[in-house]
């Protein structure tokens, strides 16, 4: 199968190379762009030839390459938030040129959001691509003062939240499993703590965040809706540095510094909640809370070392865990313990074959597992599930010319799934429940793409991805009759092929420049998804289960079309865009109505699954002010998302649980002075679609409910205003000059700040869920069902102390 994929890609690769080759003699300037203060490489910095006004951007590792004719040229490197650097180069052979940029003071009329590329809104072929600034995220209001990268994504058009306080995100009508979340290129399968209220990403450890929600390039695959690509800090290779913070529910600490100055560095960052520790002395032994507790923690670590001018090694890892305990007061009361979490490891090798060829080879490991163990009296029950991946990928950047930037590579992942596994015991008796087999699969892909300037006005990004998936043994599948009685069994040996899927995924994006400040863009993409997250609608996360494609579970597939108009205003200080999209989705997976995690009793993993199709379309509007003391953005999305399942809602079309007709976000930041910074966010969204009883009847003394169509009821609209203020200490302090006796200002080594926040400023009681109870009595004849709304958070103040040294 891999050889067949390579044969398919070779004609396209030959076409790209032929178009990229020029007979005219050219030489190449290449190197790295770094932060002059820390030595960290800069992702997406612009490097161009001033006389030609043509160039490139640095890749994920800060590397660039520009090829031009012999002569004397001015090389310019720029990155927003940094001073431009110019170097004059006489080019009569290939040259290596490393560039260092100094950070600029952000308090000025020319202040721009750190980490964004000027004119990136209109120049690239990217559609739906957003880079977030970690420094700005830290100043935004947050639940309990906990800075949350994923919740910030929810302020962008086309990205929706899953409800009050939840950090999960849903892109253009897609489900949570349709987002590919990468941390240093390793897949993160569960990105939330505290049942979804906080994300697993510690902002202090993060260097770069990029979300792609449309026109996904061919080097990414395996998901239908979006890619969230997060890179951890490399660590300061010039001096030791630390930062941290103490909040209401958690504390964090990050340390970084050189392993060998200028050659290698490390970064380690930890975070833990401590509500369980702080409340323990105040909870009496007879309290209902005495036997319960909850905490989460996570640890990020990274190291890198430069072996030579051509070779560099990286090793990074993440480990996070949530633990929830409950124990009743009396001997017969229930007890349970629920731990779950992620672990990832990435090992990467960068090698420069020549000035035009940059290779990155990555080995990854990802592990997610969930466990529930509980019991009462002599009865014990346990449930667990998980997924474990081993991956290897090679990505080659080929800087063929100023007009051609090619990428191609190979990717492989070995999956091992533990589907919902149930164990039951009563006293000394273990119930004979058939243990489900682990599921094994191989996923592989090859891709090629070319970012090609056809003319000065037209740029095209054309890519082709060939992907495949193979479910293999050992695997045992039970044959069932209509009453789910076992009638036989099919067995597959270790490594034996159970089912194979493969397909081609073309990706095309184009930009046509109308003038110096506006452009039209369009994209079309096909995608396959071979892993699925089956969600129990009646049970909260993280009990949802990852399952593979198999003989009965086909890969999800989608086609997405998008077009937009992009314009910069007022000397590129404002950026605006309008994007239209349509996305079809086939072979979607859900659990059948009424299904429970323990429902299949460890029989076939696909017993309770049903399958269907869906579509989503909408319009996204975005206005952003990038510079000045007041900056921020407004995003609005109008959308419609529908589903059709033969076994749900009697086969009739119904709104997806992620269907939102209107979604509005407003983010405003105000830099009052060097010490005071203010921020506010406002969100409004159409109420969530849910299924509720619309009529209830008493039939022979029993209450019988008549339900709406699937998701046929809308809860009240969701809206909320949050505000925050940050006070920094003075940058300098006065000291006495020992020689002159005069007082002078010197920089502080320790810097700190206080962030004060208010969540839900006007105390909106937003609906979290609706339940039904009864009022009155049957005997008196006034018994009636009553719907009641549950809201989670009223107005919540917070305070966080942050420090760095």
Short mmCIF file of C-alpha atoms in Angstrom, two decimals, residues 18-441:
data_model
loop_
_atom_site.label_atom_id
_atom_site.label_comp_id
_atom_site.label_asym_id
_atom_site.label_seq_id
_atom_site.Cartn_x
_atom_site.Cartn_y
_atom_site.Cartn_z
CA UNK A 18 9.81 20.87 -13.03
CA UNK A 19 7.90 24.07 -12.39
CA UNK A 20 10.23 25.05 -9.58
CA UNK A 21 13.46 24.59 -11.56
CA UNK A 22 15.06 27.49 -13.32
CA UNK A 23 17.95 27.39 -15.71
CA UNK A 24 19.15 30.82 -14.60
CA UNK A 25 22.02 30.79 -12.08
CA UNK A 26 20.81 31.56 -8.55
CA UNK A 27 22.41 31.44 -5.12
CA UNK A 28 20.73 30.86 -1.78
CA UNK A 29 20.74 32.80 1.47
CA UNK A 30 19.58 30.61 4.38
CA UNK A 31 19.70 30.47 8.15
CA UNK A 32 17.70 30.94 11.33
CA UNK A 33 15.86 33.93 12.77
CA UNK A 34 16.05 34.16 16.57
CA UNK A 35 15.01 36.29 19.51
CA UNK A 36 18.15 38.22 20.49
CA UNK A 37 17.25 38.16 24.19
CA UNK A 38 16.53 34.45 24.64
CA UNK A 39 17.98 32.68 21.60
CA UNK A 40 14.59 31.10 20.83
CA UNK A 41 13.80 30.75 17.15
CA UNK A 42 10.93 32.83 15.74
CA UNK A 43 8.14 31.04 13.88
CA UNK A 44 6.70 32.88 10.89
CA UNK A 45 9.17 35.76 10.78
CA UNK A 46 9.34 37.51 7.40
CA UNK A 47 12.65 37.42 5.50
CA UNK A 48 12.74 39.19 2.16
CA UNK A 49 15.00 40.87 -0.38
CA UNK A 50 14.34 44.60 -0.10
CA UNK A 51 15.14 45.40 -3.73
CA UNK A 52 12.73 42.72 -5.02
CA UNK A 53 10.15 42.85 -2.20
CA UNK A 54 10.05 39.06 -2.38
CA UNK A 55 10.94 36.52 0.23
CA UNK A 56 9.63 33.86 2.59
CA UNK A 57 8.64 33.14 6.18
CA UNK A 58 10.54 31.05 8.70
CA UNK A 59 9.23 27.55 9.30
CA UNK A 60 8.26 25.92 12.60
CA UNK A 61 11.92 25.78 13.60
CA UNK A 62 12.82 29.35 12.59
CA UNK A 63 14.60 28.31 9.37
CA UNK A 64 14.39 30.29 6.11
CA UNK A 65 15.83 30.05 2.61
CA UNK A 66 15.73 32.61 -0.24
CA UNK A 67 17.26 32.08 -3.70
CA UNK A 68 18.12 35.04 -5.95
CA UNK A 69 20.49 35.95 -8.77
CA UNK A 70 24.11 36.97 -8.04
CA UNK A 71 24.56 40.55 -6.87
CA UNK A 72 24.46 42.79 -3.84
CA UNK A 73 21.17 42.59 -1.98
CA UNK A 74 19.62 43.91 1.22
CA UNK A 75 18.16 41.14 3.37
CA UNK A 76 15.42 42.30 5.76
CA UNK A 77 14.02 40.26 8.66
CA UNK A 78 10.90 41.44 10.44
CA UNK A 79 8.51 40.15 13.06
CA UNK A 80 5.79 42.11 14.78
CA UNK A 81 6.91 43.14 18.25
CA UNK A 82 10.58 43.14 17.19
CA UNK A 83 12.92 45.64 15.57
CA UNK A 84 13.61 45.02 11.88
CA UNK A 85 17.10 43.86 10.96
CA UNK A 86 18.81 44.64 7.63
CA UNK A 87 21.97 43.05 6.29
CA UNK A 88 23.75 43.84 3.04
CA UNK A 89 24.91 40.67 1.28
CA UNK A 90 27.13 40.33 -1.80
CA UNK A 91 25.96 37.08 -3.28
CA UNK A 92 28.34 35.10 -5.49
CA UNK A 93 27.85 31.75 -3.73
CA UNK A 94 25.42 30.15 -1.27
CA UNK A 95 25.60 31.91 2.09
CA UNK A 96 24.36 31.17 5.59
CA UNK A 97 22.98 34.19 7.44
CA UNK A 98 21.55 33.86 10.96
CA UNK A 99 19.57 36.90 12.08
CA UNK A 100 18.68 38.06 15.58
CA UNK A 101 15.79 40.42 16.30
CA UNK A 102 15.50 42.53 19.43
CA UNK A 103 12.09 42.85 21.12
CA UNK A 104 10.67 46.36 21.02
CA UNK A 105 8.90 48.14 23.85
CA UNK A 106 5.18 47.50 23.38
CA UNK A 107 4.06 50.72 25.02
CA UNK A 108 3.84 53.12 22.12
CA UNK A 109 1.41 54.38 19.55
CA UNK A 110 2.89 51.83 17.17
CA UNK A 111 2.11 48.94 19.53
CA UNK A 112 1.23 45.77 17.65
CA UNK A 113 0.10 42.43 19.00
CA UNK A 114 3.24 40.33 19.48
CA UNK A 115 3.47 37.28 17.26
CA UNK A 116 1.46 38.42 14.24
CA UNK A 117 2.74 39.00 10.73
CA UNK A 118 2.03 42.32 9.09
CA UNK A 119 -0.18 41.96 6.01
CA UNK A 120 -0.60 38.25 6.72
CA UNK A 121 -4.34 38.83 6.49
CA UNK A 122 -4.24 39.55 2.74
CA UNK A 123 -0.97 38.08 1.43
CA UNK A 124 -1.12 34.35 2.13
CA UNK A 125 -3.38 31.68 0.68
CA UNK A 126 -4.38 30.77 4.23
CA UNK A 127 -8.08 30.75 4.99
CA UNK A 128 -9.35 30.34 8.52
CA UNK A 129 -5.80 30.37 9.90
CA UNK A 130 -5.27 32.28 13.16
CA UNK A 131 -2.19 32.72 15.32
CA UNK A 132 -2.87 33.63 18.94
CA UNK A 133 -0.59 35.76 21.06
CA UNK A 134 0.14 34.12 24.42
CA UNK A 135 1.05 37.44 26.03
CA UNK A 136 -2.32 38.96 25.11
CA UNK A 137 -4.23 35.85 26.22
CA UNK A 138 -2.77 36.27 29.71
CA UNK A 139 -4.42 39.67 30.09
CA UNK A 140 -7.94 38.50 29.15
CA UNK A 141 -10.56 37.68 31.79
CA UNK A 142 -10.65 34.00 32.75
CA UNK A 143 -12.74 31.66 34.88
CA UNK A 144 -11.27 31.63 38.42
CA UNK A 145 -8.34 33.59 36.97
CA UNK A 146 -6.99 30.49 35.18
CA UNK A 147 -5.52 31.52 31.80
CA UNK A 148 -7.01 29.16 29.23
CA UNK A 149 -5.76 28.93 25.65
CA UNK A 150 -8.67 26.85 24.37
CA UNK A 151 -11.31 29.15 25.80
CA UNK A 152 -9.69 32.06 23.96
CA UNK A 153 -10.24 30.16 20.69
CA UNK A 154 -13.98 30.34 21.38
CA UNK A 155 -13.85 34.10 20.75
CA UNK A 156 -12.98 33.49 17.09
CA UNK A 157 -15.63 33.28 14.35
CA UNK A 158 -16.52 29.73 13.37
CA UNK A 159 -15.40 28.36 16.76
CA UNK A 160 -18.04 27.54 19.37
CA UNK A 161 -18.02 26.53 23.01
CA UNK A 162 -19.89 23.61 24.51
CA UNK A 163 -21.58 25.66 27.20
CA UNK A 164 -20.94 27.46 30.45
CA UNK A 165 -17.30 27.41 31.50
CA UNK A 166 -16.39 24.61 29.10
CA UNK A 167 -13.01 24.77 27.35
CA UNK A 168 -14.01 22.36 24.58
CA UNK A 169 -14.32 23.86 21.11
CA UNK A 170 -16.26 22.95 17.98
CA UNK A 171 -15.33 24.24 14.54
CA UNK A 172 -17.74 24.93 11.69
CA UNK A 173 -20.31 22.37 12.81
CA UNK A 174 -17.84 19.59 13.51
CA UNK A 175 -17.67 17.47 16.63
CA UNK A 176 -14.89 17.46 19.24
CA UNK A 177 -13.18 14.45 17.63
CA UNK A 178 -12.84 16.33 14.34
CA UNK A 179 -10.20 18.69 15.77
CA UNK A 180 -6.58 17.55 15.45
CA UNK A 181 -4.82 18.86 18.56
CA UNK A 182 -1.02 18.66 18.42
CA UNK A 183 1.47 19.47 21.16
CA UNK A 184 4.97 19.49 19.68
CA UNK A 185 3.54 17.27 16.90
CA UNK A 186 2.15 14.61 19.30
CA UNK A 187 -1.63 14.10 19.34
CA UNK A 188 -3.54 15.15 22.46
CA UNK A 189 -6.77 13.16 22.71
CA UNK A 190 -8.37 14.84 25.72
CA UNK A 191 -7.51 18.53 25.99
CA UNK A 192 -9.40 19.41 29.19
CA UNK A 193 -9.18 19.23 32.96
CA UNK A 194 -12.07 19.26 35.46
CA UNK A 195 -14.60 17.61 33.12
CA UNK A 196 -14.01 20.26 30.48
CA UNK A 197 -13.76 23.48 32.51
CA UNK A 198 -10.01 24.03 32.02
CA UNK A 199 -7.64 23.09 29.21
CA UNK A 200 -4.52 20.99 29.69
CA UNK A 201 -2.26 23.64 28.17
CA UNK A 202 -0.27 25.76 30.61
CA UNK A 203 0.20 29.15 28.92
CA UNK A 204 3.58 29.65 30.64
CA UNK A 205 5.00 26.68 28.71
CA UNK A 206 3.59 27.61 25.29
CA UNK A 207 5.52 29.41 22.56
CA UNK A 208 3.15 29.39 19.59
CA UNK A 209 -0.54 28.60 18.95
CA UNK A 210 -2.00 28.22 15.47
CA UNK A 211 -5.57 27.26 14.58
CA UNK A 212 -6.49 26.23 11.01
CA UNK A 213 -10.24 25.87 10.46
CA UNK A 214 -10.46 25.94 6.67
CA UNK A 215 -8.22 25.15 3.72
CA UNK A 216 -6.11 22.78 5.84
CA UNK A 217 -2.81 22.16 3.97
CA UNK A 218 -1.84 18.65 2.89
CA UNK A 219 0.81 18.17 5.58
CA UNK A 220 -2.00 17.84 8.15
CA UNK A 221 -4.55 15.03 8.11
CA UNK A 222 -6.66 12.60 10.05
CA UNK A 223 -9.39 15.08 11.08
CA UNK A 224 -12.23 16.81 9.24
CA UNK A 225 -12.70 20.21 10.88
CA UNK A 226 -9.57 21.88 12.20
CA UNK A 227 -5.96 21.70 13.31
CA UNK A 228 -4.73 23.23 16.56
CA UNK A 229 -0.93 23.20 16.39
CA UNK A 230 0.76 24.14 19.68
CA UNK A 231 4.51 24.37 20.23
CA UNK A 232 6.16 24.53 23.62
CA UNK A 233 8.93 26.96 24.46
CA UNK A 234 12.44 25.76 23.68
CA UNK A 235 13.97 27.44 26.72
CA UNK A 236 16.30 30.42 27.06
CA UNK A 237 19.78 29.36 25.90
CA UNK A 238 21.52 32.48 27.18
CA UNK A 239 20.46 32.96 30.79
CA UNK A 240 18.37 31.35 33.51
CA UNK A 241 14.78 32.56 33.70
CA UNK A 242 11.69 31.70 35.68
CA UNK A 243 8.04 32.69 35.94
CA UNK A 244 4.91 31.54 37.70
CA UNK A 245 1.73 32.52 39.43
CA UNK A 246 -0.54 31.87 42.39
CA UNK A 247 -4.29 31.88 41.78
CA UNK A 248 -7.48 30.95 43.58
CA UNK A 249 -7.44 27.27 42.65
CA UNK A 250 -3.94 26.51 41.35
CA UNK A 251 -0.31 27.56 41.24
CA UNK A 252 2.26 27.18 38.51
CA UNK A 253 6.03 27.52 38.06
CA UNK A 254 8.18 27.52 34.91
CA UNK A 255 11.97 27.38 34.82
CA UNK A 256 14.19 27.64 31.74
CA UNK A 257 17.83 28.18 30.95
CA UNK A 258 20.89 27.02 29.02
CA UNK A 259 22.19 23.45 29.12
CA UNK A 260 25.23 24.66 27.22
CA UNK A 261 25.18 28.37 26.49
CA UNK A 262 24.22 29.17 22.89
CA UNK A 263 23.98 25.46 22.06
CA UNK A 264 21.29 23.87 24.19
CA UNK A 265 18.51 24.80 26.60
CA UNK A 266 15.76 23.34 28.76
CA UNK A 267 12.29 24.28 29.93
CA UNK A 268 10.22 22.67 32.68
CA UNK A 269 6.79 23.84 33.76
CA UNK A 270 4.37 22.49 36.36
CA UNK A 271 0.87 23.31 37.56
CA UNK A 272 -1.37 21.88 40.27
CA UNK A 273 -4.69 22.70 41.86
CA UNK A 274 -4.79 22.80 45.65
CA UNK A 275 -8.42 23.22 46.63
CA UNK A 276 -8.30 19.69 48.07
CA UNK A 277 -5.27 20.57 50.21
CA UNK A 278 -6.54 23.95 51.41
CA UNK A 279 -10.03 22.77 52.33
CA UNK A 280 -9.01 19.56 54.11
CA UNK A 281 -8.31 21.20 57.53
CA UNK A 282 -11.71 22.94 57.45
CA UNK A 283 -13.86 19.92 56.57
CA UNK A 284 -15.21 18.08 59.60
CA UNK A 285 -15.20 14.30 59.73
CA UNK A 286 -19.01 14.16 59.65
CA UNK A 287 -19.34 16.40 56.61
CA UNK A 288 -20.54 15.05 53.27
CA UNK A 289 -17.34 16.51 51.78
CA UNK A 290 -14.97 14.69 54.12
CA UNK A 291 -14.65 11.68 51.85
CA UNK A 292 -14.42 13.49 48.54
CA UNK A 293 -11.69 15.35 46.73
CA UNK A 294 -10.61 16.55 43.33
CA UNK A 295 -7.33 17.78 41.90
CA UNK A 296 -5.47 17.98 38.63
CA UNK A 297 -1.85 18.54 37.74
CA UNK A 298 0.27 18.72 34.61
CA UNK A 299 3.95 18.84 33.78
CA UNK A 300 5.64 20.11 30.61
CA UNK A 301 9.31 19.57 29.87
CA UNK A 302 11.52 20.24 26.86
CA UNK A 303 15.21 20.20 25.98
CA UNK A 304 17.11 20.90 22.80
CA UNK A 305 20.72 20.74 21.70
CA UNK A 306 22.51 22.00 18.59
CA UNK A 307 24.92 19.32 17.38
CA UNK A 308 26.23 21.35 14.45
CA UNK A 309 25.20 24.00 11.95
CA UNK A 310 23.16 21.31 10.20
CA UNK A 311 21.78 19.20 13.06
CA UNK A 312 19.61 19.93 16.07
CA UNK A 313 17.80 17.61 18.51
CA UNK A 314 14.62 18.23 20.52
CA UNK A 315 12.99 16.14 23.25
CA UNK A 316 9.71 17.23 24.83
CA UNK A 317 7.01 15.68 26.95
CA UNK A 318 3.72 16.34 28.69
CA UNK A 319 2.04 14.47 31.51
CA UNK A 320 -1.29 15.46 33.07
CA UNK A 321 -3.76 13.76 35.36
CA UNK A 322 -7.16 14.43 36.92
CA UNK A 323 -8.25 12.50 40.00
CA UNK A 324 -11.73 12.59 41.56
CA UNK A 325 -12.49 10.65 44.76
CA UNK A 326 -15.70 10.11 46.68
CA UNK A 327 -16.27 8.06 49.78
CA UNK A 328 -19.49 7.98 51.77
CA UNK A 329 -19.58 8.53 55.52
CA UNK A 330 -21.06 5.17 56.48
CA UNK A 331 -19.71 1.66 55.81
CA UNK A 332 -22.47 0.88 53.29
CA UNK A 333 -22.16 4.14 51.37
CA UNK A 334 -20.77 4.14 47.80
CA UNK A 335 -17.11 4.82 47.11
CA UNK A 336 -15.47 5.56 43.81
CA UNK A 337 -12.27 6.91 42.28
CA UNK A 338 -11.97 8.40 38.76
CA UNK A 339 -8.47 9.09 37.37
CA UNK A 340 -7.87 10.11 33.75
CA UNK A 341 -5.24 11.95 31.77
CA UNK A 342 -2.79 12.31 28.88
CA UNK A 343 0.87 11.65 28.32
CA UNK A 344 2.85 12.67 25.22
CA UNK A 345 6.50 12.44 24.18
CA UNK A 346 8.11 13.95 21.07
CA UNK A 347 11.67 13.39 19.85
CA UNK A 348 12.73 15.45 16.82
CA UNK A 349 15.80 15.74 14.64
CA UNK A 350 16.35 18.73 12.35
CA UNK A 351 18.83 18.30 9.51
CA UNK A 352 19.81 20.80 6.82
CA UNK A 353 20.84 18.86 3.72
CA UNK A 354 21.64 22.03 1.84
CA UNK A 355 20.52 25.65 1.84
CA UNK A 356 17.27 24.68 0.05
CA UNK A 357 16.44 21.44 1.87
CA UNK A 358 15.34 21.24 5.52
CA UNK A 359 14.33 17.89 7.04
CA UNK A 360 12.48 17.28 10.28
CA UNK A 361 12.08 13.73 11.56
CA UNK A 362 9.75 13.19 14.51
CA UNK A 363 8.98 10.19 16.71
CA UNK A 364 5.91 10.60 18.94
CA UNK A 365 4.10 8.76 21.70
CA UNK A 366 0.57 9.60 22.90
CA UNK A 367 -1.41 7.92 25.65
CA UNK A 368 -4.87 8.75 26.96
CA UNK A 369 -6.75 6.65 29.49
CA UNK A 370 -9.87 6.93 31.61
CA UNK A 371 -10.78 4.76 34.57
CA UNK A 372 -13.73 4.49 36.94
CA UNK A 373 -13.61 2.21 39.95
CA UNK A 374 -16.42 2.15 42.47
CA UNK A 375 -18.39 -0.02 44.79
CA UNK A 376 -20.98 -0.24 47.52
CA UNK A 377 -21.18 -2.92 50.19
CA UNK A 378 -20.10 -6.17 48.46
CA UNK A 379 -20.69 -4.86 44.94
CA UNK A 380 -17.78 -3.53 42.85
CA UNK A 381 -17.86 -2.02 39.38
CA UNK A 382 -15.12 -0.71 37.11
CA UNK A 383 -15.03 0.87 33.67
CA UNK A 384 -11.98 1.89 31.68
CA UNK A 385 -10.99 2.90 28.14
CA UNK A 386 -8.07 4.49 26.35
CA UNK A 387 -5.94 4.93 23.25
CA UNK A 388 -2.19 4.67 22.79
CA UNK A 389 -0.26 5.83 19.70
CA UNK A 390 3.29 5.38 18.42
CA UNK A 391 4.11 7.64 15.49
CA UNK A 392 6.93 8.44 13.07
CA UNK A 393 6.95 11.19 10.47
CA UNK A 394 9.38 12.87 8.09
CA UNK A 395 8.74 16.34 6.67
CA UNK A 396 10.95 17.96 4.05
CA UNK A 397 10.89 21.68 3.25
CA UNK A 398 12.20 22.39 -0.24
CA UNK A 399 12.79 26.09 -0.95
CA UNK A 400 13.02 25.67 -4.73
CA UNK A 401 12.88 29.37 -5.60
CA UNK A 402 11.40 32.66 -4.50
CA UNK A 403 8.13 31.62 -6.16
CA UNK A 404 8.05 27.96 -5.09
CA UNK A 405 8.00 26.62 -1.55
CA UNK A 406 7.47 22.87 -1.52
CA UNK A 407 6.78 20.45 1.30
CA UNK A 408 6.53 16.69 1.19
CA UNK A 409 6.63 13.92 3.70
CA UNK A 410 5.60 10.54 5.08
CA UNK A 411 3.64 9.83 8.25
CA UNK A 412 2.85 6.64 10.19
CA UNK A 413 0.91 5.93 13.42
CA UNK A 414 0.30 2.66 15.21
CA UNK A 415 -2.91 2.81 17.24
CA UNK A 416 -3.87 0.58 20.18
CA UNK A 417 -7.43 1.07 21.46
CA UNK A 418 -8.99 -0.05 24.71
CA UNK A 419 -12.72 0.33 24.16
CA UNK A 420 -15.20 0.54 27.05
CA UNK A 421 -14.24 -2.35 29.31
CA UNK A 422 -16.48 -3.41 32.20
CA UNK A 423 -15.64 -5.48 35.24
CA UNK A 424 -18.28 -6.44 37.84
CA UNK A 425 -17.91 -8.35 41.11
CA UNK A 426 -20.15 -9.09 44.09
CA UNK A 427 -18.34 -10.33 47.15
CA UNK A 428 -16.08 -13.16 46.12
CA UNK A 429 -17.96 -13.68 42.86
CA UNK A 430 -16.62 -12.20 39.63
CA UNK A 431 -19.23 -12.00 36.91
CA UNK A 432 -18.13 -13.80 33.77
CA UNK A 433 -18.20 -10.85 31.40
CA UNK A 434 -16.30 -11.48 28.20
CA UNK A 435 -13.24 -9.17 28.15
CA UNK A 436 -13.20 -7.10 24.96
CA UNK A 437 -10.10 -7.39 22.80
CA UNK A 438 -7.74 -4.51 22.34
CA UNK A 439 -7.99 -3.07 18.87
CA UNK A 440 -4.90 -2.43 16.75
CA UNK A 441 -4.53 -0.38 13.60
#
